Coordinates of C-alpha atoms in Angstrom, one line a residue:
M169 CA -3.1 0.8 -24.7
K170 CA -1.3 -2.3 -23.4
T171 CA 2.4 -2.9 -24.3
N172 CA 4.7 -5.7 -23.4
A173 CA 7.1 -5.0 -20.5
P174 CA 9.8 -7.0 -18.5
Y175 CA 9.0 -9.0 -15.4
G176 CA 6.0 -10.7 -17.0
M177 CA 3.8 -7.6 -16.9
E178 CA 1.5 -6.0 -19.4
M179 CA 2.0 -2.2 -19.3
V180 CA -0.9 0.1 -19.6
D181 CA 0.3 3.5 -20.8
D182 CA -2.9 5.3 -21.6
C183 CA -4.6 6.5 -18.4
T184 CA -7.8 7.6 -20.2
K185 CA -8.4 4.0 -21.4
C186 CA -6.9 2.1 -18.4
P187 CA -8.9 -0.9 -17.3
L188 CA -7.1 -1.0 -13.9
R189 CA -8.8 2.1 -12.4
K190 CA -11.5 1.5 -9.9
E191 CA -13.2 3.3 -6.9
G192 CA -10.6 4.6 -4.5
F193 CA -7.8 5.0 -7.0
F194 CA -6.1 8.4 -7.1
C195 CA -6.5 8.4 -10.9
Q196 CA -10.3 8.0 -10.7
M197 CA -10.9 11.4 -12.2
G198 CA -12.7 13.0 -15.1
N199 CA -11.3 13.2 -18.6
D200 CA -10.0 16.8 -18.2
S201 CA -8.0 16.1 -15.1
L202 CA -6.9 12.7 -16.2
G203 CA -5.8 14.1 -19.6
A204 CA -3.6 16.7 -17.8
F205 CA -2.2 13.9 -15.6
E206 CA -1.5 11.8 -18.7
K207 CA 0.6 14.6 -20.3
V208 CA 3.1 14.9 -17.4
K209 CA 3.5 11.3 -16.2
F210 CA 6.3 8.8 -17.0
T211 CA 5.4 5.2 -16.9
S212 CA 7.9 2.5 -15.8
S213 CA 8.0 -1.1 -14.7
Y214 CA 10.0 -2.3 -11.7
P215 CA 11.0 -5.8 -10.5
A216 CA 10.4 -7.0 -7.0
G217 CA 12.9 -5.4 -4.6
A218 CA 13.3 -2.2 -6.5
V219 CA 13.6 1.0 -4.4
L220 CA 11.5 4.0 -5.6
F221 CA 12.8 6.5 -3.0
V222 CA 14.8 6.4 0.2
Q223 CA 14.3 7.8 3.7
G224 CA 16.2 11.2 3.8
Q225 CA 16.2 11.7 0.1
V226 CA 15.2 15.0 -1.4
P227 CA 11.8 14.5 -3.2
R228 CA 11.8 14.5 -7.0
G229 CA 8.1 14.0 -7.4
V230 CA 5.2 11.6 -6.7
Y231 CA 4.7 8.0 -7.7
M232 CA 1.3 6.6 -8.8
L233 CA 1.2 2.8 -8.1
C234 CA -0.8 1.3 -10.9
T235 CA -0.1 -2.4 -10.3
G236 CA 1.7 -4.4 -7.6
R237 CA 2.4 -3.7 -4.0
V238 CA 5.0 -1.5 -2.3
K239 CA 6.2 -1.6 1.3
L240 CA 7.0 1.7 3.1
T241 CA 9.6 1.4 5.8
M242 CA 11.1 3.7 8.4
A243 CA 14.6 3.1 9.9
S244 CA 16.2 4.4 13.1
P245 CA 19.8 5.6 13.2
E246 CA 20.7 2.3 14.8
G247 CA 19.3 0.4 11.8
K248 CA 16.1 -0.9 13.3
T249 CA 13.4 -1.0 10.7
I250 CA 9.6 -1.1 10.9
I251 CA 7.1 -1.5 8.0
V252 CA 4.8 1.5 8.3
R253 CA 2.3 0.1 5.8
V254 CA 2.0 -1.8 2.4
A255 CA 0.8 0.4 -0.4
E256 CA -1.8 -1.0 -2.8
P257 CA -2.6 -0.2 -6.4
G258 CA -4.2 3.3 -6.8
E259 CA -2.1 5.0 -4.2
L260 CA 0.1 8.0 -4.7
L261 CA 3.5 7.6 -3.0
G262 CA 5.7 10.4 -1.8
L263 CA 2.8 12.9 -1.7
H264 CA 3.7 14.7 1.6
S265 CA 7.3 15.2 0.7
S266 CA 6.5 16.4 -2.8
I267 CA 4.1 19.0 -1.5
S268 CA 6.2 20.1 1.5
G269 CA 9.6 19.8 0.0
D270 CA 10.8 18.0 3.1
A271 CA 13.0 14.9 2.7
H272 CA 11.2 11.6 2.4
E273 CA 10.4 10.1 5.8
L274 CA 10.1 6.6 4.5
T275 CA 11.7 4.2 2.0
A276 CA 9.5 2.7 -0.7
E277 CA 10.4 -0.8 -2.0
T278 CA 8.4 -3.0 -4.4
L279 CA 7.2 -6.3 -3.1
Q280 CA 6.5 -7.7 -6.5
P281 CA 6.7 -6.4 -10.1
C282 CA 5.0 -3.1 -10.3
Q283 CA 3.9 -0.5 -12.9
V284 CA 4.5 3.0 -11.6
D285 CA 3.7 6.4 -13.1
F286 CA 6.1 9.1 -12.0
I287 CA 5.2 12.8 -12.0
R288 CA 7.9 15.5 -11.4
R289 CA 7.3 17.7 -8.4
D290 CA 6.9 20.9 -10.4
D291 CA 4.4 19.3 -12.7
F292 CA 2.4 17.8 -9.9
S293 CA 2.2 21.2 -8.1
K294 CA 0.8 22.7 -11.3
L295 CA -1.8 19.9 -11.5
L296 CA -2.9 20.7 -7.9
R297 CA -3.2 24.4 -8.7
D298 CA -5.0 24.0 -12.1
H299 CA -7.3 21.0 -11.4
R300 CA -9.5 21.0 -8.4
E301 CA -10.2 17.3 -8.9
V302 CA -6.6 16.4 -8.5
A303 CA -6.4 18.4 -5.3
V304 CA -9.5 16.7 -3.9
N305 CA -8.1 13.3 -4.7
A306 CA -4.8 14.3 -3.1
M307 CA -6.7 15.2 0.1
Q308 CA -8.4 11.8 0.1
Q309 CA -5.0 10.2 -0.1
F310 CA -3.9 12.2 3.0
G311 CA -7.0 10.9 4.7
N312 CA -6.0 7.3 3.9
Y313 CA -2.5 8.0 5.3
Y314 CA -4.0 9.3 8.5
R315 CA -6.1 6.2 8.9
G316 CA -3.0 4.1 8.3
A317 CA -1.1 6.0 11.0
C318 CA -3.9 5.4 13.5
Q319 CA -3.8 1.7 12.6
Q320 CA -0.1 1.7 13.2
I321 CA -0.7 3.2 16.7
R322 CA -3.1 0.4 17.4
Y323 CA -0.5 -2.2 16.5
L324 CA 2.4 -0.7 18.4
G325 CA 0.8 1.0 21.4
L326 CA -2.8 -0.1 22.2
S327 CA -2.7 -3.9 21.5
A328 CA -1.7 -5.6 24.7
S329 CA -0.8 -9.1 23.3
A330 CA 0.7 -10.7 20.2
S331 CA -2.7 -12.3 19.4
E332 CA -4.4 -8.9 19.5
K333 CA -1.8 -7.4 17.2
L334 CA -2.0 -10.2 14.7
A335 CA -5.8 -10.2 14.7
C336 CA -5.9 -6.5 14.0
F337 CA -3.4 -6.9 11.2
L338 CA -5.3 -9.7 9.5
L339 CA -8.6 -7.9 9.7
E340 CA -7.1 -4.8 8.2
A341 CA -5.5 -6.8 5.4
A342 CA -8.8 -8.5 4.8
L343 CA -10.5 -5.2 3.9
R344 CA -9.3 -5.7 0.3
G345 CA -10.1 -9.4 0.3
L346 CA -12.7 -11.4 -1.5
E347 CA -15.9 -12.6 0.3
T348 CA -16.5 -16.3 -0.3
Q349 CA -18.7 -19.0 1.2
Q350 CA -15.7 -20.2 3.2
G351 CA -14.7 -16.7 4.5
V352 CA -12.7 -13.7 3.4
R353 CA -9.8 -14.7 1.1
F354 CA -6.8 -12.4 0.4
N355 CA -3.1 -12.5 -0.7
L356 CA -0.4 -11.4 1.7
S357 CA 3.0 -11.1 0.1
L358 CA 4.8 -10.5 3.4
T359 CA 7.2 -12.9 5.2
H360 CA 6.7 -13.5 8.9
E361 CA 9.7 -11.2 9.5
E362 CA 8.0 -8.4 7.6
I363 CA 4.7 -9.0 9.4
A364 CA 6.7 -8.7 12.6
Q365 CA 8.1 -5.3 11.5
V366 CA 4.5 -4.1 10.8
V367 CA 3.0 -5.1 14.2
G368 CA 6.0 -4.7 16.5
L369 CA 6.6 -8.4 17.3
T370 CA 9.4 -10.9 16.8
R371 CA 9.3 -13.2 13.9
E372 CA 8.9 -16.2 16.3
S373 CA 5.8 -14.6 17.9
V374 CA 4.2 -14.1 14.5
T375 CA 4.9 -17.7 13.5
R376 CA 3.4 -19.0 16.8
G377 CA 0.4 -16.7 16.6
L378 CA -0.5 -17.7 13.0
A379 CA -0.1 -21.3 14.0
E380 CA -2.5 -20.8 16.9
F381 CA -5.1 -19.2 14.7
R382 CA -4.8 -22.1 12.3
N383 CA -5.1 -24.6 15.1
R384 CA -8.3 -22.9 16.3
S385 CA -9.7 -22.9 12.7
L386 CA -9.8 -19.1 12.7
I387 CA -7.7 -19.0 9.5
S388 CA -6.2 -21.2 6.9
T389 CA -3.2 -20.5 4.8
K390 CA -1.8 -21.8 1.5
G391 CA 1.3 -20.0 0.3
P392 CA 0.6 -16.2 0.2
T393 CA -3.1 -16.8 0.4
I394 CA -5.0 -16.4 3.7
L395 CA -8.6 -17.4 4.4
I396 CA -10.3 -15.9 7.4
R397 CA -12.7 -18.7 8.3
N398 CA -14.1 -17.3 11.5
K399 CA -14.2 -13.5 11.3
P400 CA -16.3 -12.9 14.5
A401 CA -13.9 -14.9 16.6
L402 CA -10.9 -12.9 15.2
E403 CA -12.7 -9.6 15.8
A404 CA -13.3 -10.7 19.4
I405 CA -9.5 -11.1 19.8
A406 CA -8.7 -7.7 18.2
V407 CA -8.8 -4.4 20.0
V408 CA -11.9 -2.5 18.8

């Protein structure tokens, strides 16, 4: 069932009838498991810039991202911040801390208006014990996190140049894009400063690198929309 909510969103509060679910979503489960999930979740809407949890905070539970995007950041004691990754709809946030009981290692902040389902830690632990399908989906989420960590290592440690880092980043972002006759099109709601925090560059290097890709007709941009016009050439630049 859809209900009106702030921030120009339509809230979907019935998981069993939700039209947003698709392959790869944590909630892509059978009716039995999904019904149990439905009974213990609390649905909320958040504006852009809202903080779901903070690095160092004791975990209260897990957060199922239904719509919108969330950036996950890590900060040093000196205040330097990197964006570890950007979470997409279908992801479960705070999973490791909720299971281990350790403090959150990251801060989660919404990049745009989001619908989020919150499940308290005790309730989620019971779901894992009682429903095999929930546990399997949680393991798949851990696999996605591992893949993301490997990608971060590529950005920060294995890519030798700014062009390689940016090419890797764009190709990764394009995995969720739309194939068109012109190329792969996707939205990227990150500023140049935020991209720099992801790939370990300065904002100026990101701006120059994107301009170079545009000048070489590898990509085109319009607002938050990026079109990869020459994917093979971009792949040749990236570390593989």
